[in-house]
PDB file of C-alpha atoms in Angstrom:
ATOM      1  CA  MET I  28    -165.047 -52.284 -27.822  1.00 46.00           C
ATOM      2  CA  ARG I  29    -162.868 -49.399 -29.239  1.00 50.00           C
ATOM      3  CA  LYS I  30    -164.062 -46.518 -30.873  1.00 49.00           C
ATOM      4  CA  ASN I  31    -163.466 -46.231 -34.573  1.00 52.00           C
ATOM      5  CA  SER I  32    -160.523 -44.452 -35.357  1.00 62.00           C
ATOM      6  CA  GLY I  33    -159.323 -44.922 -39.017  1.00 77.00           C
ATOM      7  CA  SER I  34    -159.602 -48.346 -40.969  1.00 86.00           C
ATOM      8  CA  ALA I  35    -157.378 -50.623 -42.770  1.00 87.00           C
ATOM      9  CA  GLU I  36    -157.301 -49.984 -46.615  1.00 90.00           C
ATOM     10  CA  VAL I  37    -156.306 -52.190 -49.363  1.00 89.00           C
ATOM     11  CA  LYS I  38    -154.006 -50.394 -51.733  1.00 88.00           C
ATOM     12  CA  ASP I  39    -151.817 -50.806 -54.882  1.00 85.00           C
ATOM     13  CA  LEU I  40    -148.204 -50.297 -54.505  1.00 83.00           C
ATOM     14  CA  ASN I  41    -146.031 -50.612 -57.553  1.00 79.00           C
ATOM     15  CA  GLY I  42    -148.221 -53.265 -59.051  1.00 79.00           C
ATOM     16  CA  ARG I  43    -148.456 -55.265 -55.613  1.00 85.00           C
ATOM     17  CA  VAL I  44    -151.521 -55.468 -53.211  1.00 88.00           C
ATOM     18  CA  ILE I  45    -150.866 -54.256 -49.834  1.00 90.00           C
ATOM     19  CA  ILE I  46    -153.158 -53.177 -46.717  1.00 91.00           C
ATOM     20  CA  ARG I  47    -152.215 -49.909 -45.107  1.00 91.00           C
ATOM     21  CA  LEU I  48    -153.325 -49.474 -41.475  1.00 90.00           C
ATOM     22  CA  PRO I  49    -153.909 -46.341 -39.768  1.00 89.00           C
ATOM     23  CA  ARG I  50    -150.978 -44.795 -37.624  1.00 86.00           C
ATOM     24  CA  ASN I  51    -153.157 -44.432 -34.477  1.00 86.00           C
ATOM     25  CA  TRP I  52    -153.340 -48.162 -34.327  1.00 87.00           C
ATOM     26  CA  PHE I  53    -149.433 -48.385 -33.734  1.00 86.00           C
ATOM     27  CA  GLU I  54    -148.868 -45.368 -31.794  1.00 84.00           C
ATOM     28  CA  GLY I  55    -148.214 -42.937 -34.799  1.00 83.00           C
ATOM     29  CA  LYS I  56    -146.085 -45.510 -36.621  1.00 86.00           C
ATOM     30  CA  GLN I  57    -147.071 -46.223 -40.432  1.00 87.00           C
ATOM     31  CA  LYS I  58    -147.539 -49.863 -40.995  1.00 88.00           C
ATOM     32  CA  SER I  59    -148.631 -52.046 -43.802  1.00 89.00           C
ATOM     33  CA  LEU I  60    -149.328 -55.577 -44.595  1.00 89.00           C
ATOM     34  CA  PRO I  61    -147.833 -56.746 -47.859  1.00 89.00           C
ATOM     35  CA  LEU I  62    -149.931 -59.611 -49.553  1.00 86.00           C
ATOM     36  CA  GLY I  63    -147.544 -60.964 -51.835  1.00 82.00           C
ATOM     37  CA  LEU I  64    -149.896 -60.738 -54.734  1.00 84.00           C
ATOM     38  CA  PRO I  65    -149.981 -58.916 -57.851  1.00 83.00           C
ATOM     39  CA  THR I  66    -152.429 -56.162 -58.422  1.00 82.00           C
ATOM     40  CA  THR I  67    -155.330 -57.698 -60.185  1.00 81.00           C
ATOM     41  CA  LEU I  68    -159.180 -57.150 -59.643  1.00 76.00           C
ATOM     42  CA  GLU I  69    -159.629 -60.612 -57.929  1.00 80.00           C
ATOM     43  CA  ASN I  70    -156.440 -59.990 -55.544  1.00 83.00           C
ATOM     44  CA  LEU I  71    -157.740 -56.612 -54.662  1.00 84.00           C
ATOM     45  CA  ALA I  72    -161.133 -58.135 -53.600  1.00 83.00           C
ATOM     46  CA  HIS I  73    -159.369 -60.562 -51.719  1.00 86.00           C
ATOM     47  CA  GLY I  74    -157.219 -57.766 -49.901  1.00 85.00           C
ATOM     48  CA  GLY I  75    -160.345 -56.165 -49.276  1.00 86.00           C
ATOM     49  CA  LYS I  76    -161.904 -59.014 -47.372  1.00 87.00           C
ATOM     50  CA  ILE I  77    -158.647 -59.083 -45.091  1.00 90.00           C
ATOM     51  CA  ALA I  78    -158.933 -55.367 -44.625  1.00 87.00           C
ATOM     52  CA  ALA I  79    -162.743 -55.779 -43.466  1.00 87.00           C
ATOM     53  CA  GLN I  80    -161.645 -58.483 -41.159  1.00 87.00           C
ATOM     54  CA  MET I  81    -158.861 -56.461 -39.516  1.00 88.00           C
ATOM     55  CA  ASN I  82    -161.096 -53.378 -39.159  1.00 86.00           C
ATOM     56  CA  SER I  83    -163.958 -55.919 -37.407  1.00 86.00           C
ATOM     57  CA  ASP I  84    -161.150 -57.410 -35.022  1.00 85.00           C
ATOM     58  CA  TYR I  85    -159.776 -53.942 -34.056  1.00 85.00           C
ATOM     59  CA  LEU I  86    -163.182 -52.676 -33.008  1.00 84.00           C
ATOM     60  CA  ALA I  87    -163.682 -55.832 -31.214  1.00 82.00           C
ATOM     61  CA  GLY I  88    -160.451 -55.422 -29.603  1.00 84.00           C
ATOM     62  CA  GLN I  89    -159.286 -58.878 -30.966  1.00 85.00           C
ATOM     63  CA  PHE I  90    -156.840 -57.373 -33.609  1.00 86.00           C
ATOM     64  CA  ASP I  91    -153.601 -59.417 -34.161  1.00 85.00           C
ATOM     65  CA  ALA I  92    -150.927 -56.857 -34.414  1.00 86.00           C
ATOM     66  CA  THR I  93    -148.485 -59.716 -35.437  1.00 85.00           C
ATOM     67  CA  PHE I  94    -150.643 -60.106 -38.642  1.00 86.00           C
ATOM     68  CA  ALA I  95    -150.395 -63.840 -38.532  1.00 85.00           C
ATOM     69  CA  LYS I  96    -153.926 -64.195 -38.480  1.00 84.00           C
ATOM     70  CA  TYR I  97    -154.396 -62.277 -41.761  1.00 84.00           C
ATOM     71  CA  LYS I  98    -151.541 -64.018 -43.717  1.00 77.00           C
ATOM     72  CA  GLN I  99    -153.614 -67.032 -44.669  1.00 65.00           C
ATOM     73  CA  GLN I 100    -154.203 -66.817 -48.561  1.00 53.00           C
ATOM     74  CA  PRO I 101    -155.410 -69.491 -50.855  1.00 48.00           C
ATOM     75  CA  GLN I 102    -153.010 -70.434 -53.579  1.00 44.00           C
ATOM     76  CA  THR I 103    -155.637 -69.976 -56.174  1.00 44.00           C
ATOM     77  CA  HIS I 104    -155.046 -66.112 -55.982  1.00 44.00           C
ATOM     78  CA  GLN I 105    -151.432 -66.538 -56.923  1.00 45.00           C
ATOM     79  CA  GLN I 106    -151.942 -68.793 -60.001  1.00 47.00           C
ATOM     80  CA  PRO I 107    -152.796 -67.459 -63.551  1.00 45.00           C
ATOM     81  CA  ALA I 108    -155.812 -68.601 -65.389  1.00 48.00           C
ATOM     82  CA  GLU I 109    -153.541 -70.069 -68.187  1.00 64.00           C
ATOM     83  CA  ILE I 110    -149.760 -70.871 -68.871  1.00 78.00           C
ATOM     84  CA  LEU I 111    -148.658 -68.502 -71.374  1.00 88.00           C
ATOM     85  CA  SER I 112    -145.717 -69.144 -73.765  1.00 91.00           C
ATOM     86  CA  LEU I 113    -142.608 -66.943 -74.079  1.00 93.00           C
ATOM     87  CA  LYS I 114    -143.731 -65.610 -77.233  1.00 92.00           C
ATOM     88  CA  GLU I 115    -147.219 -64.578 -75.715  1.00 93.00           C
ATOM     89  CA  LEU I 116    -145.652 -63.006 -72.882  1.00 93.00           C
ATOM     90  CA  TRP I 117    -143.064 -61.053 -74.749  1.00 93.00           C
ATOM     91  CA  ALA I 118    -146.044 -59.790 -77.081  1.00 92.00           C
ATOM     92  CA  LYS I 119    -148.028 -58.501 -74.125  1.00 92.00           C
ATOM     93  CA  TYR I 120    -144.759 -56.801 -72.646  1.00 92.00           C
ATOM     94  CA  CYS I 121    -144.092 -55.140 -75.985  1.00 91.00           C
ATOM     95  CA  ASP I 122    -147.795 -53.989 -76.388  1.00 90.00           C
ATOM     96  CA  TYR I 123    -147.710 -52.574 -72.481  1.00 89.00           C
ATOM     97  CA  LYS I 124    -144.272 -50.768 -73.202  1.00 88.00           C
ATOM     98  CA  HIS I 125    -144.048 -49.696 -76.674  1.00 81.00           C
ATOM     99  CA  ARG I 126    -145.854 -46.573 -76.326  1.00 80.00           C
ATOM    100  CA  ARG I 127    -142.879 -45.097 -74.299  1.00 81.00           C
ATOM    101  CA  TRP I 128    -140.206 -46.554 -76.591  1.00 81.00           C
ATOM    102  CA  LYS I 129    -138.384 -44.508 -79.110  1.00 77.00           C
ATOM    103  CA  ALA I 130    -138.778 -45.682 -82.622  1.00 77.00           C
ATOM    104  CA  SER I 131    -135.298 -47.334 -82.675  1.00 75.00           C
ATOM    105  CA  THR I 132    -136.017 -49.183 -79.287  1.00 79.00           C
ATOM    106  CA  ALA I 133    -139.236 -50.368 -80.499  1.00 83.00           C
ATOM    107  CA  HIS I 134    -137.671 -51.602 -83.796  1.00 82.00           C
ATOM    108  CA  TYR I 135    -134.934 -53.366 -81.866  1.00 83.00           C
ATOM    109  CA  ASN I 136    -137.375 -55.025 -79.267  1.00 87.00           C
ATOM    110  CA  LEU I 137    -140.065 -55.986 -81.942  1.00 85.00           C
ATOM    111  CA  VAL I 138    -137.883 -56.912 -85.029  1.00 84.00           C
ATOM    112  CA  ILE I 139    -134.214 -57.631 -83.739  1.00 87.00           C
ATOM    113  CA  ILE I 140    -134.869 -59.238 -80.448  1.00 91.00           C
ATOM    114  CA  GLY I 141    -138.500 -60.362 -81.137  1.00 90.00           C
ATOM    115  CA  ILE I 142    -137.518 -62.814 -84.044  1.00 92.00           C
ATOM    116  CA  TRP I 143    -135.930 -65.044 -81.636  1.00 93.00           C
ATOM    117  CA  PHE I 144    -139.130 -65.337 -79.585  1.00 93.00           C
ATOM    118  CA  GLU I 145    -140.583 -66.971 -82.831  1.00 91.00           C
ATOM    119  CA  ARG I 146    -137.741 -69.629 -82.611  1.00 92.00           C
ATOM    120  CA  ILE I 147    -136.872 -70.468 -78.960  1.00 93.00           C
ATOM    121  CA  PRO I 148    -138.510 -73.173 -77.039  1.00 91.00           C
ATOM    122  CA  HIS I 149    -141.799 -71.474 -75.898  1.00 90.00           C
ATOM    123  CA  ASP I 150    -142.085 -73.058 -72.465  1.00 90.00           C
ATOM    124  CA  TRP I 151    -140.638 -70.123 -70.137  1.00 90.00           C
ATOM    125  CA  ARG I 152    -139.600 -72.611 -67.398  1.00 88.00           C
ATOM    126  CA  GLU I 153    -137.049 -74.253 -69.817  1.00 91.00           C
ATOM    127  CA  ALA I 154    -134.329 -71.706 -69.242  1.00 92.00           C
ATOM    128  CA  LEU I 155    -131.462 -74.015 -69.728  1.00 93.00           C
ATOM    129  CA  ALA I 156    -132.941 -75.283 -73.001  1.00 93.00           C
ATOM    130  CA  VAL I 157    -133.557 -71.548 -74.134  1.00 94.00           C
ATOM    131  CA  ARG I 158    -129.962 -70.683 -73.457  1.00 93.00           C
ATOM    132  CA  SER I 159    -128.640 -73.746 -75.248  1.00 93.00           C
ATOM    133  CA  TYR I 160    -130.596 -73.324 -78.244  1.00 93.00           C
ATOM    134  CA  LEU I 161    -129.544 -69.684 -78.490  1.00 93.00           C
ATOM    135  CA  LEU I 162    -125.834 -70.446 -78.203  1.00 92.00           C
ATOM    136  CA  ALA I 163    -126.223 -73.079 -80.885  1.00 91.00           C
ATOM    137  CA  GLU I 164    -128.002 -71.021 -83.227  1.00 91.00           C
ATOM    138  CA  THR I 165    -126.656 -67.410 -82.799  1.00 91.00           C
ATOM    139  CA  THR I 166    -123.635 -65.160 -81.528  1.00 90.00           C
ATOM    140  CA  GLU I 167    -122.966 -64.954 -77.747  1.00 90.00           C
ATOM    141  CA  GLY I 168    -123.576 -61.309 -77.931  1.00 89.00           C
ATOM    142  CA  ILE I 169    -127.508 -62.036 -79.262  1.00 91.00           C
ATOM    143  CA  THR I 170    -127.743 -64.755 -76.572  1.00 93.00           C
ATOM    144  CA  ILE I 171    -126.860 -62.438 -74.043  1.00 93.00           C
ATOM    145  CA  ARG I 172    -129.433 -59.789 -75.356  1.00 92.00           C
ATOM    146  CA  VAL I 173    -132.120 -62.316 -75.681  1.00 94.00           C
ATOM    147  CA  LEU I 174    -131.615 -63.786 -72.235  1.00 94.00           C
ATOM    148  CA  CYS I 175    -131.573 -60.197 -70.570  1.00 93.00           C
ATOM    149  CA  SER I 176    -134.787 -59.299 -72.508  1.00 94.00           C
ATOM    150  CA  ILE I 177    -136.428 -62.489 -71.216  1.00 95.00           C
ATOM    151  CA  GLU I 178    -135.198 -61.718 -67.708  1.00 94.00           C
ATOM    152  CA  THR I 179    -136.897 -58.300 -67.858  1.00 93.00           C
ATOM    153  CA  CYS I 180    -140.019 -59.796 -69.626  1.00 94.00           C
ATOM    154  CA  LEU I 181    -140.691 -62.322 -66.798  1.00 94.00           C
ATOM    155  CA  ASP I 182    -140.106 -59.810 -64.061  1.00 92.00           C
ATOM    156  CA  TRP I 183    -142.831 -57.648 -65.428  1.00 92.00           C
ATOM    157  CA  SER I 184    -145.179 -60.828 -66.153  1.00 90.00           C
ATOM    158  CA  MET I 185    -144.713 -61.706 -62.332  1.00 89.00           C
ATOM    159  CA  ARG I 186    -145.354 -58.210 -61.158  1.00 88.00           C
ATOM    160  CA  VAL I 187    -148.701 -57.645 -63.221  1.00 85.00           C
ATOM    161  CA  GLY I 188    -149.789 -61.331 -62.508  1.00 84.00           C
ATOM    162  CA  LEU I 189    -149.486 -63.095 -65.739  1.00 86.00           C
ATOM    163  CA  LEU I 190    -147.192 -65.555 -63.915  1.00 85.00           C
ATOM    164  CA  PRO I 191    -147.059 -66.788 -60.699  1.00 80.00           C
ATOM    165  CA  GLU I 192    -144.674 -65.031 -58.218  1.00 75.00           C
ATOM    166  CA  GLN I 193    -141.440 -67.060 -57.734  1.00 79.00           C
ATOM    167  CA  ARG I 194    -137.704 -66.688 -58.720  1.00 85.00           C
ATOM    168  CA  ASN I 195    -137.095 -65.782 -62.070  1.00 91.00           C
ATOM    169  CA  PRO I 196    -135.299 -68.519 -63.680  1.00 91.00           C
ATOM    170  CA  TYR I 197    -133.479 -66.237 -66.333  1.00 93.00           C
ATOM    171  CA  LYS I 198    -132.210 -64.000 -63.498  1.00 92.00           C
ATOM    172  CA  GLY I 199    -128.307 -63.221 -64.022  1.00 89.00           C
ATOM    173  CA  MET I 200    -128.239 -65.743 -66.792  1.00 88.00           C
ATOM    174  CA  GLY I 201    -127.265 -63.145 -69.466  1.00 85.00           C
ATOM    175  CA  GLY I 202    -124.862 -61.551 -66.980  1.00 82.00           C
ATOM    176  CA  ASP I 203    -123.140 -64.845 -66.399  1.00 81.00           C
ATOM    177  CA  LEU I 204    -121.853 -64.779 -70.281  1.00 81.00           C
ATOM    178  CA  GLN I 205    -121.142 -61.157 -69.828  1.00 69.00           C
ATOM    179  CA  ALA I 206    -118.725 -61.982 -67.174  1.00 50.00           C
ATOM    180  CA  LYS I 207    -116.457 -63.805 -69.696  1.00 52.00           C
ATOM    181  CA  GLU I 208    -113.204 -61.779 -70.188  1.00 50.00           C
ATOM    182  CA  LEU I 209    -113.569 -59.813 -73.504  1.00 52.00           C
ATOM    183  CA  GLY I 210    -110.366 -57.879 -73.496  1.00 57.00           C
ATOM    184  CA  GLY I 211    -109.740 -54.195 -72.966  1.00 60.00           C
ATOM    185  CA  ALA I 212    -110.601 -51.200 -75.272  1.00 66.00           C
ATOM    186  CA  ASN I 213    -108.284 -50.499 -78.025  1.00 78.00           C
ATOM    187  CA  ALA I 214    -108.383 -46.733 -78.700  1.00 84.00           C
ATOM    188  CA  LEU I 215    -106.787 -44.790 -81.412  1.00 89.00           C
ATOM    189  CA  SER I 216    -103.922 -42.779 -80.220  1.00 91.00           C
ATOM    190  CA  LYS I 217    -103.871 -39.022 -81.027  1.00 92.00           C
ATOM    191  CA  GLU I 218    -101.812 -39.527 -83.794  1.00 94.00           C
ATOM    192  CA  GLU I 219    -103.821 -42.256 -85.383  1.00 94.00           C
ATOM    193  CA  GLN I 220    -106.937 -40.102 -85.111  1.00 94.00           C
ATOM    194  CA  GLU I 221    -105.228 -37.547 -87.044  1.00 95.00           C
ATOM    195  CA  GLN I 222    -104.333 -39.863 -89.678  1.00 96.00           C
ATOM    196  CA  VAL I 223    -107.834 -41.124 -90.082  1.00 95.00           C
ATOM    197  CA  ILE I 224    -109.170 -37.422 -90.514  1.00 95.00           C
ATOM    198  CA  GLN I 225    -106.411 -36.264 -93.015  1.00 96.00           C
ATOM    199  CA  ALA I 226    -107.217 -39.648 -94.869  1.00 96.00           C
ATOM    200  CA  PHE I 227    -110.770 -38.481 -95.251  1.00 95.00           C
ATOM    201  CA  TYR I 228    -109.879 -34.922 -96.224  1.00 95.00           C
ATOM    202  CA  ASP I 229    -107.416 -36.310 -98.982  1.00 95.00           C
ATOM    203  CA  HIS I 230    -109.736 -38.821-100.405  1.00 95.00           C
ATOM    204  CA  PRO I 231    -111.030 -38.211-103.770  1.00 93.00           C
ATOM    205  CA  LEU I 232    -114.298 -39.874-103.225  1.00 90.00           C
ATOM    206  CA  TRP I 233    -115.012 -39.669 -99.484  1.00 90.00           C
ATOM    207  CA  ALA I 234    -113.685 -36.079 -98.736  1.00 91.00           C
ATOM    208  CA  TYR I 235    -117.470 -34.736 -98.030  1.00 87.00           C
ATOM    209  CA  TYR I 236    -117.507 -37.095 -94.812  1.00 90.00           C
ATOM    210  CA  ALA I 237    -114.033 -35.380 -93.447  1.00 93.00           C
ATOM    211  CA  GLN I 238    -115.842 -32.623 -91.412  1.00 93.00           C
ATOM    212  CA  PHE I 239    -118.358 -35.402 -89.978  1.00 93.00           C
ATOM    213  CA  VAL I 240    -115.407 -37.473 -89.123  1.00 94.00           C
ATOM    214  CA  GLU I 241    -113.405 -34.894 -87.477  1.00 95.00           C
ATOM    215  CA  PHE I 242    -116.643 -33.712 -85.544  1.00 94.00           C
ATOM    216  CA  LEU I 243    -116.795 -37.297 -84.134  1.00 94.00           C
ATOM    217  CA  PHE I 244    -113.458 -37.255 -82.877  1.00 95.00           C
ATOM    218  CA  LEU I 245    -113.430 -33.782 -81.412  1.00 94.00           C
ATOM    219  CA  THR I 246    -116.777 -34.388 -79.522  1.00 93.00           C
ATOM    220  CA  GLY I 247    -116.975 -38.140 -78.789  1.00 91.00           C
ATOM    221  CA  CYS I 248    -120.808 -37.742 -79.337  1.00 90.00           C
ATOM    222  CA  ARG I 249    -123.021 -40.531 -80.651  1.00 90.00           C
ATOM    223  CA  PRO I 250    -123.075 -40.855 -84.629  1.00 89.00           C
ATOM    224  CA  SER I 251    -126.782 -40.471 -84.310  1.00 86.00           C
ATOM    225  CA  GLU I 252    -126.637 -37.258 -82.208  1.00 90.00           C
ATOM    226  CA  ALA I 253    -124.011 -35.904 -84.864  1.00 90.00           C
ATOM    227  CA  VAL I 254    -126.461 -37.034 -87.709  1.00 87.00           C
ATOM    228  CA  GLY I 255    -129.347 -35.132 -86.265  1.00 85.00           C
ATOM    229  CA  LEU I 256    -127.538 -32.004 -85.232  1.00 88.00           C
ATOM    230  CA  ASP I 257    -129.099 -28.769 -86.377  1.00 88.00           C
ATOM    231  CA  TRP I 258    -128.012 -25.213 -85.704  1.00 90.00           C
ATOM    232  CA  SER I 259    -130.555 -24.519 -83.104  1.00 89.00           C
ATOM    233  CA  GLN I 260    -128.595 -26.596 -80.805  1.00 90.00           C
ATOM    234  CA  ILE I 261    -125.214 -24.729 -81.218  1.00 92.00           C
ATOM    235  CA  ASN I 262    -124.463 -21.230 -79.730  1.00 92.00           C
ATOM    236  CA  PRO I 263    -124.225 -18.425 -82.096  1.00 91.00           C
ATOM    237  CA  ASP I 264    -120.677 -17.986 -81.194  1.00 93.00           C
ATOM    238  CA  PHE I 265    -120.058 -21.749 -81.586  1.00 93.00           C
ATOM    239  CA  SER I 266    -118.945 -22.138 -78.085  1.00 93.00           C
ATOM    240  CA  GLN I 267    -121.458 -24.681 -76.860  1.00 94.00           C
ATOM    241  CA  ILE I 268    -123.263 -27.674 -78.289  1.00 93.00           C
ATOM    242  CA  CYS I 269    -126.472 -28.926 -76.766  1.00 92.00           C
ATOM    243  CA  PHE I 270    -126.885 -32.560 -77.465  1.00 89.00           C
ATOM    244  CA  ASP I 271    -130.528 -33.156 -76.896  1.00 87.00           C
ATOM    245  CA  ARG I 272    -131.702 -35.338 -79.895  1.00 84.00           C
ATOM    246  CA  SER I 273    -130.851 -37.944 -82.245  1.00 81.00           C
ATOM    247  CA  VAL I 274    -131.750 -39.218 -85.765  1.00 79.00           C
ATOM    248  CA  VAL I 275    -131.794 -42.820 -86.730  1.00 77.00           C
ATOM    249  CA  ARG I 276    -132.784 -44.609 -89.882  1.00 74.00           C
ATOM    250  CA  ILE I 277    -135.050 -47.455 -89.539  1.00 70.00           C
ATOM    251  CA  GLY I 278    -135.645 -49.483 -92.927  1.00 70.00           C
ATOM    252  CA  ARG I 279    -136.144 -46.573 -95.422  1.00 74.00           C
ATOM    253  CA  GLU I 280    -137.461 -44.103 -92.855  1.00 72.00           C
ATOM    254  CA  TRP I 281    -135.669 -41.259 -90.650  1.00 73.00           C
ATOM    255  CA  HIS I 282    -136.916 -41.027 -87.072  1.00 73.00           C
ATOM    256  CA  GLN I 283    -135.895 -38.213 -84.803  1.00 75.00           C
ATOM    257  CA  ASN I 284    -135.740 -38.810 -80.989  1.00 74.00           C
ATOM    258  CA  LYS I 285    -136.486 -35.900 -78.927  1.00 71.00           C
ATOM    259  CA  LEU I 286    -133.885 -36.819 -76.384  1.00 63.00           C
ATOM    260  CA  SER I 287    -130.358 -38.717 -76.564  1.00 56.00           C
ATOM    261  CA  LYS I 288    -130.089 -42.441 -75.984  1.00 57.00           C
ATOM    262  CA  THR I 289    -129.740 -41.613 -72.227  1.00 61.00           C
ATOM    263  CA  ASN I 290    -132.886 -39.328 -72.066  1.00 65.00           C
ATOM    264  CA  ARG I 291    -130.613 -36.712 -70.867  1.00 75.00           C
ATOM    265  CA  ALA I 292    -129.591 -33.456 -72.514  1.00 83.00           C
ATOM    266  CA  ARG I 293    -125.800 -32.623 -72.461  1.00 89.00           C
ATOM    267  CA  ILE I 294    -123.950 -29.458 -72.756  1.00 92.00           C
ATOM    268  CA  PHE I 295    -120.467 -29.691 -74.432  1.00 92.00           C
ATOM    269  CA  TYR I 296    -118.037 -26.880 -74.574  1.00 94.00           C
ATOM    270  CA  CYS I 297    -116.083 -26.350 -77.611  1.00 94.00           C
ATOM    271  CA  ASN I 298    -112.560 -26.039 -78.155  1.00 95.00           C
ATOM    272  CA  ASP I 299    -110.895 -23.629 -80.383  1.00 94.00           C
ATOM    273  CA  ARG I 300    -110.571 -26.256 -83.227  1.00 95.00           C
ATOM    274  CA  LEU I 301    -114.040 -27.456 -82.935  1.00 94.00           C
ATOM    275  CA  GLN I 302    -115.200 -23.696 -82.868  1.00 94.00           C
ATOM    276  CA  GLN I 303    -113.358 -23.066 -86.202  1.00 94.00           C
ATOM    277  CA  LEU I 304    -114.861 -26.473 -87.709  1.00 94.00           C
ATOM    278  CA  LEU I 305    -118.158 -25.173 -86.939  1.00 93.00           C
ATOM    279  CA  ALA I 306    -117.588 -21.665 -88.061  1.00 92.00           C
ATOM    280  CA  ASP I 307    -116.269 -23.330 -91.446  1.00 90.00           C
ATOM    281  CA  LEU I 308    -119.443 -25.331 -91.754  1.00 88.00           C
ATOM    282  CA  HIS I 309    -121.724 -22.351 -91.036  1.00 88.00           C
ATOM    283  CA  ALA I 310    -119.762 -20.110 -93.620  1.00 84.00           C
ATOM    284  CA  THR I 311    -119.987 -22.726 -96.544  1.00 80.00           C
ATOM    285  CA  GLY I 312    -123.669 -22.972 -95.926  1.00 68.00           C
ATOM    286  CA  LYS I 313    -123.511 -26.821 -95.427  1.00 53.00           C
ATOM    287  CA  GLY I 314    -126.531 -27.985 -93.858  1.00 46.00           C
ATOM    288  CA  LYS I 315    -129.154 -25.151 -93.509  1.00 60.00           C
ATOM    289  CA  CYS I 316    -130.909 -27.162 -91.023  1.00 77.00           C
ATOM    290  CA  ALA I 317    -128.752 -30.095 -90.204  1.00 80.00           C
ATOM    291  CA  VAL I 318    -125.218 -29.536 -89.536  1.00 87.00           C
ATOM    292  CA  PHE I 319    -124.299 -32.417 -91.499  1.00 86.00           C
ATOM    293  CA  GLN I 320    -125.606 -33.495 -94.865  1.00 79.00           C
ATOM    294  CA  VAL I 321    -124.567 -35.240 -97.926  1.00 75.00           C
ATOM    295  CA  ARG I 322    -126.432 -34.287-101.239  1.00 72.00           C
ATOM    296  CA  GLY I 323    -129.032 -32.890 -99.218  1.00 73.00           C
ATOM    297  CA  GLN I 324    -129.733 -35.884 -97.072  1.00 78.00           C
ATOM    298  CA  TYR I 325    -128.871 -37.171 -93.393  1.00 80.00           C
ATOM    299  CA  ILE I 326    -125.787 -39.056 -93.100  1.00 83.00           C
ATOM    300  CA  ASP I 327    -126.508 -42.941 -93.262  1.00 80.00           C
ATOM    301  CA  TYR I 328    -123.291 -43.623 -90.890  1.00 74.00           C
ATOM    302  CA  ARG I 329    -124.055 -47.441 -91.323  1.00 70.00           C
TER     303      ARG I 329
END
């Protein structure tokens, strides 16, 4: 009988149950046995029994280093107690994720995308029927977004044990539609950009948008970042801008996001023309807090 030198332990690794084994059982090498099960109380208890068997076998000199002896798992551990519909799975996914979503992301998933989970076939296994329904009832762009959302939702559902682990039937389905040739970008030339900017400056009704439009062309920032820009983000000498937040309108309310769409702050170095534009805005007192405002309100660029 061997001396007790460490013990096998059941662990959670990224939502999956594994059994981690002592290094001295394998001459200093770290080894573990993935059980292929989502982390649930039932599956952790099941893993604990296997770990106990391993410890007992090791002390008795009967440990199976190939793990073959320990890989027998009853199918009941992999099956959920009930078959949830796509609508129910999406609701659980959103409830799990929404605290980390920005207001605009939550609105998009709960309202724009969420409405389709009310309408599509509710059996998650009927992937082709779901795809056919979407293509018949909405645009290809919305179809792609919903299919990609379902794919993400089912990946999460399998990881946390709401569905049996198997191949996600929506894997790559949205990407197959995206692969369709959509044509290249049709960017404005420098001359066309200047014509657009000048047209705003000359317009009898919309001239107050001219500096906002010129700023968008000069920086290439997202409209929501320009809408939410305030003077604290701009160097006093107008040489740099820190894009680290945005403002979006959801319904009748404005929401400020602390970071940009990619959750990364960006430093933008201003050329002479942009510095002059910012200096003019600052000198005329437009936007005491926000750089761009229309009649004291944020610009609703929609």
